[in-house]
mmCIF file of C-alpha atoms and ligand atoms in Angstrom:
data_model
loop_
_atom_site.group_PDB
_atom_site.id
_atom_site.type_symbol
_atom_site.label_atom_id
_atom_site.label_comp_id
_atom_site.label_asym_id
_atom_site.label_seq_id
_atom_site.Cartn_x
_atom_site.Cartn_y
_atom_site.Cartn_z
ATOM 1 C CA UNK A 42 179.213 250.420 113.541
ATOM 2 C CA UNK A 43 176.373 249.658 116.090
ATOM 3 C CA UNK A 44 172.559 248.489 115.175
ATOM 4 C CA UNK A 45 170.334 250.094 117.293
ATOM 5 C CA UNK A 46 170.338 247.089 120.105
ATOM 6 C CA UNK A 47 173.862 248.296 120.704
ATOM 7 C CA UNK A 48 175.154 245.191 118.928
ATOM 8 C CA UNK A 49 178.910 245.942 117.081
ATOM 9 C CA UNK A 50 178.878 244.528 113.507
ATOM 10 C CA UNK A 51 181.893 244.205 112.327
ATOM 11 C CA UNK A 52 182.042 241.009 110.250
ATOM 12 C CA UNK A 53 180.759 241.073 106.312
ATOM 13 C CA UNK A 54 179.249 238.053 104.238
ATOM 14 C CA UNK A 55 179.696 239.033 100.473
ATOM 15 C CA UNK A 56 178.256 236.575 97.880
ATOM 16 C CA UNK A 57 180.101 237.438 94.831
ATOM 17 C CA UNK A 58 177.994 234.798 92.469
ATOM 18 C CA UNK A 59 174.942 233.224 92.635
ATOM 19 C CA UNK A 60 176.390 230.298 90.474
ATOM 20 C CA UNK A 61 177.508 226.853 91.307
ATOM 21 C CA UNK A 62 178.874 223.709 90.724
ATOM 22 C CA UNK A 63 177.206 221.777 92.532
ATOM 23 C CA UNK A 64 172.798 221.033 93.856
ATOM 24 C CA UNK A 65 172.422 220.136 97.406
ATOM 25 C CA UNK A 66 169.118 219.778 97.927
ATOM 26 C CA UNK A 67 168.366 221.814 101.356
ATOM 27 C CA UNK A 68 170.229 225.130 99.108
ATOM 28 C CA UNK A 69 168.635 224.609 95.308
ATOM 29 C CA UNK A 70 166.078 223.951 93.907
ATOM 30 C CA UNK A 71 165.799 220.946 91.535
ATOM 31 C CA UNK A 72 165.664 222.786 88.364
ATOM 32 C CA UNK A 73 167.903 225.255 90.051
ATOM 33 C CA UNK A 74 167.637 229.106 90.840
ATOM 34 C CA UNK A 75 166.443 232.087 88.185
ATOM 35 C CA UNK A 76 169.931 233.502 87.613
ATOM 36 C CA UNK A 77 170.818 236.854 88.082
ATOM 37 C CA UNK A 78 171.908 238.353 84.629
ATOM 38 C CA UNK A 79 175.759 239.466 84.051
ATOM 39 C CA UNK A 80 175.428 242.772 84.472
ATOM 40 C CA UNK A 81 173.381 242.596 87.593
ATOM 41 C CA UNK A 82 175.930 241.648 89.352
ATOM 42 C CA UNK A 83 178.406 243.019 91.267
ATOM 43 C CA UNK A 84 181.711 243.860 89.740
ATOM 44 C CA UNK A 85 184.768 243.326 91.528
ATOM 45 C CA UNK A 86 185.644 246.953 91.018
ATOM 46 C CA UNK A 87 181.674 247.742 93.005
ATOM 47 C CA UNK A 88 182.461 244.837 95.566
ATOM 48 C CA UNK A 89 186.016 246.330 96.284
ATOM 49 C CA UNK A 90 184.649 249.713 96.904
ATOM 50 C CA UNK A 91 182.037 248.969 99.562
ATOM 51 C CA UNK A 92 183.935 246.606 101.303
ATOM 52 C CA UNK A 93 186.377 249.814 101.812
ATOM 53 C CA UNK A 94 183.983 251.830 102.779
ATOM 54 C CA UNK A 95 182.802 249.026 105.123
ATOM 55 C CA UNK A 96 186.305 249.061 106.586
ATOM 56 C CA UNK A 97 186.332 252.630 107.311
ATOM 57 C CA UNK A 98 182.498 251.777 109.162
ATOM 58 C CA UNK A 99 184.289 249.338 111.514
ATOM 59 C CA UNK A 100 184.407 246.048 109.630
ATOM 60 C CA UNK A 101 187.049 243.758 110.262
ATOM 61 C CA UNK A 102 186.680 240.014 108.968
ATOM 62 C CA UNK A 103 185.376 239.445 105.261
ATOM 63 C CA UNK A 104 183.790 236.204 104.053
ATOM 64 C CA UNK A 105 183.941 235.746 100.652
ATOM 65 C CA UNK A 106 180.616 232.967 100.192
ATOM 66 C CA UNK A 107 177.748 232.644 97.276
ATOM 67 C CA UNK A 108 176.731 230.255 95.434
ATOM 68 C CA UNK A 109 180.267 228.939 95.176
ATOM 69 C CA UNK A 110 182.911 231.539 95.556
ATOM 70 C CA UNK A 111 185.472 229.487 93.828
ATOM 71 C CA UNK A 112 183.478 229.604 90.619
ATOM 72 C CA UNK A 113 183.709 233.638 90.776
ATOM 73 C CA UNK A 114 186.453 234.642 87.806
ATOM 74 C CA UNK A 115 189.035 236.638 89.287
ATOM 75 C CA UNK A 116 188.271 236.522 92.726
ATOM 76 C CA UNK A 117 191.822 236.392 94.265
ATOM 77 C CA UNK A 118 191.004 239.784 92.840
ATOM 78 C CA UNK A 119 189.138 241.262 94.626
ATOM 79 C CA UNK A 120 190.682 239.193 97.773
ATOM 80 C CA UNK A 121 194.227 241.190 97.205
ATOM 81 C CA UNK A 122 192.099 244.622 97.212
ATOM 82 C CA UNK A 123 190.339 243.217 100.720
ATOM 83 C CA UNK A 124 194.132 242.583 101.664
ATOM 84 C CA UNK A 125 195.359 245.879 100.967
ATOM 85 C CA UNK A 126 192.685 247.414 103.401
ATOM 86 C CA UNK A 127 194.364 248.644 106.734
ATOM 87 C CA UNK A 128 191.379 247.557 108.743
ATOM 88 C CA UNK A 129 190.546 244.456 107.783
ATOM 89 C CA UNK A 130 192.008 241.369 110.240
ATOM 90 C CA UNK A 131 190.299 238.180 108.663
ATOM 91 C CA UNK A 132 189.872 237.436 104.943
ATOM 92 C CA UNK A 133 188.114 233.973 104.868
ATOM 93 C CA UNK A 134 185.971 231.942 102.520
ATOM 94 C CA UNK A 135 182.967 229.301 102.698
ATOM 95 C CA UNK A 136 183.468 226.925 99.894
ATOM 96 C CA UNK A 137 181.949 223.713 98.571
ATOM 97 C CA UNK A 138 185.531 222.631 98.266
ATOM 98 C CA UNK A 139 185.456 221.438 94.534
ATOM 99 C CA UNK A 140 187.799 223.673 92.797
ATOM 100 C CA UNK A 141 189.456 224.577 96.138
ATOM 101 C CA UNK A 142 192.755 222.422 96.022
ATOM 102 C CA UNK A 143 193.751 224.243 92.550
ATOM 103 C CA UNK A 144 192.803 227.520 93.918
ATOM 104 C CA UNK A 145 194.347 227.741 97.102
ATOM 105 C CA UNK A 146 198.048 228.819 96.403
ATOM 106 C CA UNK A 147 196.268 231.788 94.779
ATOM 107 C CA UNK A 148 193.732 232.491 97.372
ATOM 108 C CA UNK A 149 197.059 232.124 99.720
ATOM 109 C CA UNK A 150 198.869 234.534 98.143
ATOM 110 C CA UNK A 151 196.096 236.879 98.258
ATOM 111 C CA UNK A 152 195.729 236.777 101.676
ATOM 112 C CA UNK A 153 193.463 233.951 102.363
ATOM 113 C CA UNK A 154 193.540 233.741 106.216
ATOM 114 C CA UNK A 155 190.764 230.871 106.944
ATOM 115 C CA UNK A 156 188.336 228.360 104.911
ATOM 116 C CA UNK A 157 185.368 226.871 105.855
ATOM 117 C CA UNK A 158 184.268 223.792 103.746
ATOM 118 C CA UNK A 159 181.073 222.213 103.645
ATOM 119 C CA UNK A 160 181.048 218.863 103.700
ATOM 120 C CA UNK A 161 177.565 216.973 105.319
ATOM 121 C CA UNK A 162 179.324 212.921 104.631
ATOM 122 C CA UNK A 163 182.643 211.372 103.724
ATOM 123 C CA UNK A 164 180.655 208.570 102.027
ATOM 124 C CA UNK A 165 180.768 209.162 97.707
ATOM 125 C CA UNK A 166 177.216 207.708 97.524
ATOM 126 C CA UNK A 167 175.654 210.203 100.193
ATOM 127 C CA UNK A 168 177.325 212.938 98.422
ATOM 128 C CA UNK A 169 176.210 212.279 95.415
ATOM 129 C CA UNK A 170 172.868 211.747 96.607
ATOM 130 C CA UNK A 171 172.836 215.250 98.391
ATOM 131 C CA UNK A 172 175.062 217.245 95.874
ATOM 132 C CA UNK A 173 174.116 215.494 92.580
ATOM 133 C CA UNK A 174 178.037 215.065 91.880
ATOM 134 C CA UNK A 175 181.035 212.529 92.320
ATOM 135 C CA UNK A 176 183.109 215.010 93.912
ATOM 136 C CA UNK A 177 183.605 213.560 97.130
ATOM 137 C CA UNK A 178 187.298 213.017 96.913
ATOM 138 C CA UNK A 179 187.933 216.332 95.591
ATOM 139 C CA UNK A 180 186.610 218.092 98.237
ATOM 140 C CA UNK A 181 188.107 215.470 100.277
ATOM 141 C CA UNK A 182 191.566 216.241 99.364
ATOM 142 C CA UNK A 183 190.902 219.673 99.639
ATOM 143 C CA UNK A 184 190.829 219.660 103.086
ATOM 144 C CA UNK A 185 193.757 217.443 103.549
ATOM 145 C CA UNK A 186 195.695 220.159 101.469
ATOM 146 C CA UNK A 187 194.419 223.263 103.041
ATOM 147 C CA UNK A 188 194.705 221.564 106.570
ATOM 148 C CA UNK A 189 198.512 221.288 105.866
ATOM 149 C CA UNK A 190 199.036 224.658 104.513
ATOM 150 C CA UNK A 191 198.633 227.009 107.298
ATOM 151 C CA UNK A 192 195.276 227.974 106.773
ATOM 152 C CA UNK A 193 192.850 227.856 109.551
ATOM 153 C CA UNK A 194 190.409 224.755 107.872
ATOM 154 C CA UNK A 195 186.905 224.146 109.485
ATOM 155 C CA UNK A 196 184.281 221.557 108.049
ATOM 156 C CA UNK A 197 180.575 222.510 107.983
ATOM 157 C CA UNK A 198 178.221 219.569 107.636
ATOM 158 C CA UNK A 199 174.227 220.053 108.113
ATOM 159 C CA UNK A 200 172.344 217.231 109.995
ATOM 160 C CA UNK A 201 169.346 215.873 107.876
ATOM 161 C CA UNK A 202 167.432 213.181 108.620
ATOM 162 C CA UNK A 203 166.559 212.319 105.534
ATOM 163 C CA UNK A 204 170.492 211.536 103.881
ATOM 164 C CA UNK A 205 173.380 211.565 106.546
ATOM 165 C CA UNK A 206 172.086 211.121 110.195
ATOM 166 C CA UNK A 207 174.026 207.829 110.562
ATOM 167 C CA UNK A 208 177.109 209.363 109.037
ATOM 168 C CA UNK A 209 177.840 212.182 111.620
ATOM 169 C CA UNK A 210 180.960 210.291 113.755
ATOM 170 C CA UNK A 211 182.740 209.666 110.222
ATOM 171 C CA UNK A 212 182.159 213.227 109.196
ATOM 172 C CA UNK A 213 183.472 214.315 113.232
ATOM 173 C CA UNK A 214 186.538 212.020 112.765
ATOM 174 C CA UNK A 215 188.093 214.023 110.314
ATOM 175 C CA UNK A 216 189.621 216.416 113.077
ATOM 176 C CA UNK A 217 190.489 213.445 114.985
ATOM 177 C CA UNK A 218 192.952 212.772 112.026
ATOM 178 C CA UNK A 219 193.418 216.540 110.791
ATOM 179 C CA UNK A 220 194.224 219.770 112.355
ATOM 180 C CA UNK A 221 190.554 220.655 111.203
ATOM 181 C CA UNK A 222 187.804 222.495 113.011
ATOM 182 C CA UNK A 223 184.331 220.179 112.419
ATOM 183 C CA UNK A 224 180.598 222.248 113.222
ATOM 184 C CA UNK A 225 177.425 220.764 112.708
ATOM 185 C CA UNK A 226 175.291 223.363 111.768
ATOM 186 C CA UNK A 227 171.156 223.341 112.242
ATOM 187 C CA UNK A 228 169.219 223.075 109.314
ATOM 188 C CA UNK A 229 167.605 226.300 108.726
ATOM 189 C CA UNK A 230 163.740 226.950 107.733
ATOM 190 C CA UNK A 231 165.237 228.633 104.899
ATOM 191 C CA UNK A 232 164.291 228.377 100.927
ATOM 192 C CA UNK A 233 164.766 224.205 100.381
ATOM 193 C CA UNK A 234 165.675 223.941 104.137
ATOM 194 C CA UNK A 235 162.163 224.179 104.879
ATOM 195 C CA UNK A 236 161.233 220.477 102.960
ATOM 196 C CA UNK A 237 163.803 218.766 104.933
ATOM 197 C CA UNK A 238 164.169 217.545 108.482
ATOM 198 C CA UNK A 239 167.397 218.782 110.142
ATOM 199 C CA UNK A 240 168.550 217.425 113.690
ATOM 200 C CA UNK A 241 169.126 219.396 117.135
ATOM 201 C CA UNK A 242 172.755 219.730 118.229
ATOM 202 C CA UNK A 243 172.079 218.504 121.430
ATOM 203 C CA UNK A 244 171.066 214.868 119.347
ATOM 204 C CA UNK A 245 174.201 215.166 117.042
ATOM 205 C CA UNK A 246 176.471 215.893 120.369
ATOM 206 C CA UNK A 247 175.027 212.684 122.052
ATOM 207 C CA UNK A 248 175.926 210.471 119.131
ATOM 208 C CA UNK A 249 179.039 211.558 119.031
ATOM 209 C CA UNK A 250 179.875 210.980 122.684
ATOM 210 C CA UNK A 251 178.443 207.006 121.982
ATOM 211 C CA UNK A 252 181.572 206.984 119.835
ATOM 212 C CA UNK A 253 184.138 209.119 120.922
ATOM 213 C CA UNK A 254 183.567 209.479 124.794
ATOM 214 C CA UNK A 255 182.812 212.378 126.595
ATOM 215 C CA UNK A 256 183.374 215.702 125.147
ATOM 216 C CA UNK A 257 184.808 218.818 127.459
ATOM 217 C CA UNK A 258 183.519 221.941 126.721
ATOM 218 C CA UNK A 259 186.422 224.712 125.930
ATOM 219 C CA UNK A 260 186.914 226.424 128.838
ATOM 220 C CA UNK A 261 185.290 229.927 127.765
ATOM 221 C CA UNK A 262 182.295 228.555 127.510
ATOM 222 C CA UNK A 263 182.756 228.475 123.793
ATOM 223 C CA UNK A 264 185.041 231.646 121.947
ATOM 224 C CA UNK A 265 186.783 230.392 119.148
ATOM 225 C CA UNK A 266 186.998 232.461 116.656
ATOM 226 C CA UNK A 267 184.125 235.616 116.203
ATOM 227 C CA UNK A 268 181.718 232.901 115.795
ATOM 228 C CA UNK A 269 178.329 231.614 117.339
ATOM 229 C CA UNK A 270 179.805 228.114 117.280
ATOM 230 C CA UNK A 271 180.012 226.074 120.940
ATOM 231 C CA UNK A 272 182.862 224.374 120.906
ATOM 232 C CA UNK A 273 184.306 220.691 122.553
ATOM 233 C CA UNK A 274 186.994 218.560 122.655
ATOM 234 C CA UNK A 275 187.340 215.181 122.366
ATOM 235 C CA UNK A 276 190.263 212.657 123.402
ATOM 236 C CA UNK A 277 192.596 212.424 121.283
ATOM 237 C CA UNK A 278 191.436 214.873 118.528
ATOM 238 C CA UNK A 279 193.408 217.064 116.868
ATOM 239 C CA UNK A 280 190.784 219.446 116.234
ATOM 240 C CA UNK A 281 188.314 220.941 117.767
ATOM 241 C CA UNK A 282 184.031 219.806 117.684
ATOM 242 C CA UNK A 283 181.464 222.881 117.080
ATOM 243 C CA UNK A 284 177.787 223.163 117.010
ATOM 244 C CA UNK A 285 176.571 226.261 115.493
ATOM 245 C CA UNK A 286 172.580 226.553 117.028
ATOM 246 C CA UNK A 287 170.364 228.491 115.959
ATOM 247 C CA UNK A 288 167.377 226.524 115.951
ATOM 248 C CA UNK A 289 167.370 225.368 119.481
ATOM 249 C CA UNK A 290 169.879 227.793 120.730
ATOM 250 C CA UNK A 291 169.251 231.314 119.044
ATOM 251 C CA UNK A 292 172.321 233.538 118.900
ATOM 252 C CA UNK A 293 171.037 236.997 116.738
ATOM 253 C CA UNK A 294 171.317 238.869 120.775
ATOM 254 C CA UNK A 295 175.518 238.366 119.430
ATOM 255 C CA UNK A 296 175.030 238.492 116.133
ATOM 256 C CA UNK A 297 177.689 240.996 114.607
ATOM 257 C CA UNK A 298 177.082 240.446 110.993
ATOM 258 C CA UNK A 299 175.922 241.752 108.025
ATOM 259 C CA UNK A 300 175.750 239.982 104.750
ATOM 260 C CA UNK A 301 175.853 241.830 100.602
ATOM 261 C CA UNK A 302 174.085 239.701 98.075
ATOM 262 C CA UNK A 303 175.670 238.999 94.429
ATOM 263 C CA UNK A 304 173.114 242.187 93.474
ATOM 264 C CA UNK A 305 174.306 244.317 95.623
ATOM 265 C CA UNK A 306 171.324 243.962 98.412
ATOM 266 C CA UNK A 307 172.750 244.921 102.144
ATOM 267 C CA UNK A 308 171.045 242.474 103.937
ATOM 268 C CA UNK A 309 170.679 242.654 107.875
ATOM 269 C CA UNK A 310 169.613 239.277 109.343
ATOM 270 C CA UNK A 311 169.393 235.631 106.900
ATOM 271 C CA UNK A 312 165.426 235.414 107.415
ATOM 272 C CA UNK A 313 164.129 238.920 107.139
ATOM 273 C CA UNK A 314 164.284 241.408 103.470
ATOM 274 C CA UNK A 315 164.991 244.474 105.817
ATOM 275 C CA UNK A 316 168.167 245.987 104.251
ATOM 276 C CA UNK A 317 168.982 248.134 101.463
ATOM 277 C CA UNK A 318 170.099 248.363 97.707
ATOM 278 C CA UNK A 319 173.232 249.756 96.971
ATOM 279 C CA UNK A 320 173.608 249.201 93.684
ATOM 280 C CA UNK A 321 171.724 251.813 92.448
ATOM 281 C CA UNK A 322 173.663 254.115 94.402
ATOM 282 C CA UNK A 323 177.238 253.030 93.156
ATOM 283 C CA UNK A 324 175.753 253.319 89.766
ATOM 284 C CA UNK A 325 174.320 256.524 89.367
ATOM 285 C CA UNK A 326 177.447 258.296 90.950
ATOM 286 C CA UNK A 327 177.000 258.651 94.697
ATOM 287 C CA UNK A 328 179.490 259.665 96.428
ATOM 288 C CA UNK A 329 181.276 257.440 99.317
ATOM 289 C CA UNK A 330 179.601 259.907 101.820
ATOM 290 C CA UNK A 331 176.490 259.089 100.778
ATOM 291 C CA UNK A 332 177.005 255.208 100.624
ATOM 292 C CA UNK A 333 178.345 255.352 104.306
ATOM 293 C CA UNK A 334 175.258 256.989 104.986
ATOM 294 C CA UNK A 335 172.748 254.781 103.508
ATOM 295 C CA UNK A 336 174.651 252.130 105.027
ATOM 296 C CA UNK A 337 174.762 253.320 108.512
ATOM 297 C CA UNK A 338 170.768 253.618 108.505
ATOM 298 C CA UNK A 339 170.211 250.165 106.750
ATOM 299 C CA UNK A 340 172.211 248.899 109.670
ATOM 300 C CA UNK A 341 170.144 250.607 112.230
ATOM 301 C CA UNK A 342 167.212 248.846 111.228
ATOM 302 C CA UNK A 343 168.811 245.584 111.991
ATOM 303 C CA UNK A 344 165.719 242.954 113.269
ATOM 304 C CA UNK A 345 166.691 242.199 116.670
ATOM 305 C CA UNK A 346 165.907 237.995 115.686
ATOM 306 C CA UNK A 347 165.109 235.687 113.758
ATOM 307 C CA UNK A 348 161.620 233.939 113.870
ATOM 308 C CA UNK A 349 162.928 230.469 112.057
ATOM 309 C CA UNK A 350 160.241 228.505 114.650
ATOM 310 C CA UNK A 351 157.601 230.431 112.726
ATOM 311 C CA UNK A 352 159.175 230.105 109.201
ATOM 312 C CA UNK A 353 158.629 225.845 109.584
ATOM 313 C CA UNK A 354 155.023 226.943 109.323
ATOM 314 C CA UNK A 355 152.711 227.671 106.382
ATOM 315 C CA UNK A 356 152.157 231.225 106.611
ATOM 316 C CA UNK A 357 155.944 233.165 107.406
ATOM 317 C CA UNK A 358 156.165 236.528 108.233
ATOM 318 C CA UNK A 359 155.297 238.370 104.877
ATOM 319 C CA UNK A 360 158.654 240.580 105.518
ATOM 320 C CA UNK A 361 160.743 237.310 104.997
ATOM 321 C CA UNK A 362 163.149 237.057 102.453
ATOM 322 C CA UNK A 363 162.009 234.581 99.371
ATOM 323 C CA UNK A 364 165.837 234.010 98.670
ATOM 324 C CA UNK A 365 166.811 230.773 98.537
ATOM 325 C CA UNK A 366 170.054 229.986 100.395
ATOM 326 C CA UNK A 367 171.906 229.643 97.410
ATOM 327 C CA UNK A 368 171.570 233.601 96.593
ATOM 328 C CA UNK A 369 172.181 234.845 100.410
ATOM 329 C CA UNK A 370 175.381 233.045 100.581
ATOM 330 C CA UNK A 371 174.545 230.805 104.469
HETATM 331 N N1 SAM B 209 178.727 227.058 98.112
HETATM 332 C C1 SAM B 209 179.371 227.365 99.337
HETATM 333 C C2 SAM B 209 179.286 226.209 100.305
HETATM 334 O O1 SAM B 209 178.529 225.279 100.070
HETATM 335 O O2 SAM B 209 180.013 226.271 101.299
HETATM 336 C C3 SAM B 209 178.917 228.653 99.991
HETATM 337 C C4 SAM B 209 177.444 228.957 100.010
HETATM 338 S S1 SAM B 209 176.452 227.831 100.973
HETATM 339 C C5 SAM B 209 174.871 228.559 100.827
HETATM 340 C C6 SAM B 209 177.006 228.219 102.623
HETATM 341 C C7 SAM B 209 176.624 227.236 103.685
HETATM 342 O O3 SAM B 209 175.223 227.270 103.894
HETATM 343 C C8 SAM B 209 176.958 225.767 103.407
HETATM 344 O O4 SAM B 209 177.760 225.275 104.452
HETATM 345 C C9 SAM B 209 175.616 225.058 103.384
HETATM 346 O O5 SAM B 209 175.712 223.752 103.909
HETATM 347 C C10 SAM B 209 174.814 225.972 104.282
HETATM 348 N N2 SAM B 209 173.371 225.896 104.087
HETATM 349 C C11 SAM B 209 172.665 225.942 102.936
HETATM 350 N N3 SAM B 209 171.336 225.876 103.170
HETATM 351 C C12 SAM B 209 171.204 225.778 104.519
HETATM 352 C C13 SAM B 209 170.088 225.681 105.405
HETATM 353 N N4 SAM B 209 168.839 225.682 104.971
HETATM 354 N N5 SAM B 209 170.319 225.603 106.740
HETATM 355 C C14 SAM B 209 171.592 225.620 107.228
HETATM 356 N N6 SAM B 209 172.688 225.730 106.443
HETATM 357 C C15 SAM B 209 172.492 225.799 105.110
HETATM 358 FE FE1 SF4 B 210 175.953 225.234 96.131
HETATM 359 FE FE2 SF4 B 210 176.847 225.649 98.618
HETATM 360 FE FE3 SF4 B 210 174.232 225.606 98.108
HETATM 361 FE FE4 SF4 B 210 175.552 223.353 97.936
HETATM 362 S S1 SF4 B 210 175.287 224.586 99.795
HETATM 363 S S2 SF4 B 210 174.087 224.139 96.395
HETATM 364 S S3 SF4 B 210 177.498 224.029 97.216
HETATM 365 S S4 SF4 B 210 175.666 227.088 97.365
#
């Protein structure tokens, strides 16, 4: 499938709740989100049958995010039905981590290829101060546990000024110690994102130099995955360093994604609503043709950027989504 910059999309974000566990305060509100009633949202029998037809439109790598995928019932699920599609390559998750260590034989089983946990400090206090809960060392051990089990671990941790910009090396120097992938991902002008102060990557890279030593650039410039991460090394690291931009370094001109909210809402680019529902469709008895279809000409209209500069002031673009984070899925 190609949007009509001649961009290939091939790589699907699916929130499959708009629940969870935990309140960090850049993704939820305080007094949290207006919930999406049951029956609003996607089953896993709906979510199974567009990510097929998704497959046969060229899609190749699922992520499985939401709210907190892990609080989803049944989601290994839905995860074996991904598996058994001949198409698709990558079957990976973006998890808060909490409930992951006692998940992930299951996911594993069902064809879990690669996690990504979020994770913006390794001290309890900040955590608690960010998340609202004392689940530090669960998410902690998480990662030790999916590190050592084969499946490819990365750590995403978001800058803020305001809670863990002296924390950054301690976060880095768990893929000195791990075979984990660490990013440090711009704060986006998105829903609570907008209150809060995030810092640049070049800033974040410098600090970590000051206590690591220099950092070499892979030698492809930065491919590690499908990704718009830029990746380094540093001596003596197991893993590998990422910064994922897209504040100071805008990637959409690569940008091969597409992301389905818990409600069924084919959404084209994280700031703008330009997409399409297709719930209604699966619901009143369209046929597969027809979803392809309606599909195919959501993706079309794919914006060709984002405008985040312009969402940091009072007055965004009135087509920009009013989602919080917590409902797109990151
Ligand atoms: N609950 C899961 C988690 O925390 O990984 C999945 C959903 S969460 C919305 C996905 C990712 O988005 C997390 O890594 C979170 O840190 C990130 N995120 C949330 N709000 C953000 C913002 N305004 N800017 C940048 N990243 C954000
Ligand atoms: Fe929940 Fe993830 Fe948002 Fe934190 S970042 S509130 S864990 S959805």
């Amino acid at each position: 499938m190609q949007d009509r910059f001649g961009r290939r999309i091939d790589y699907l974000r699916i929130s499959v709740t708009d629940k969870c566990n935990l309140r960090c305060k850049y993704c939820m509100p305080p007094g949290g989100v207006e919930r999406i009633p049951h029956g609003e949202v996607l089953s896993l029998e709906e979510l199974a049958r567009i990510t097929g037809i998704m497959a046969g439109l060229g899609i190749r790598s699922v992520r499985f995010t939401g709210g907190e995928p892990l609080v989803r019932k049944n989601l290994v699920r839905l995860m074996e039905a991904v598996h058994e599609l001949e198409n698709i390559r990558e079957i990976a998750v973006t998890t808060n981590g909490v409930l992951l260590e006692e998940q992930l034989p299951g996911l594993m089983e069902a064809g879990l290829t690669s996690a990504n946990i979020s994770l913006d400090t390794v001290d309890p206090r900040t955590f608690r101060e960010i998340t609202g809960a004392d689940a530090c060392g669960k998410v902690l051990a998480a990662i030790e546990k999916c590190a050592a089990s084969g499946v490819r671990t990365k750590i995403n941790c978001v800058p803020c000024r305001e809670w863990n910009a002296g924390e950054l090396a301690e976060v880095a120097a768990l893929a000195k110690r791990l075979p984990v992938d660490v990013r440090f991902i711009e704060l986006m002008p998105v829903g609570c994102g907008r209150q809060f102060h995030g810092m640049p990557s070049e800033e974040v890279l410098e600090e970590l130099v000051s206590a690591y030593g220099p950092a070499r650039p892979l030698k492809d410039g930065k491919k590690r995955g499908n990704g718009p991460a830029q990746y380094y090394e540093f001596e003596d690291f197991i893993g590998k360093i990422g910064f994922i931009s897209p504040m100071s370094h805008k990637f959409c001109g690569e940008c091969n994604r597409i992301r389905l909210t818990a409600e069924g809402r084919l959404k084209l680019c994280l700031q703008y609503n330009a997409g399409v529902e297709l719930k209604p469709l699966l619901r009143n008895g369209a046929a597969d043709e027809e979803i392809r279809a309606a599909i195919l000409e959501a993706v079309e209209q794919k914006p060709m950027h984002h405008d985040f500069e312009q969402m940091k002031t009072d007055c965004p673009a009135e087509d920009s989504d009013s989602r919080k984070m917590v409902q797109i899925g990151g």
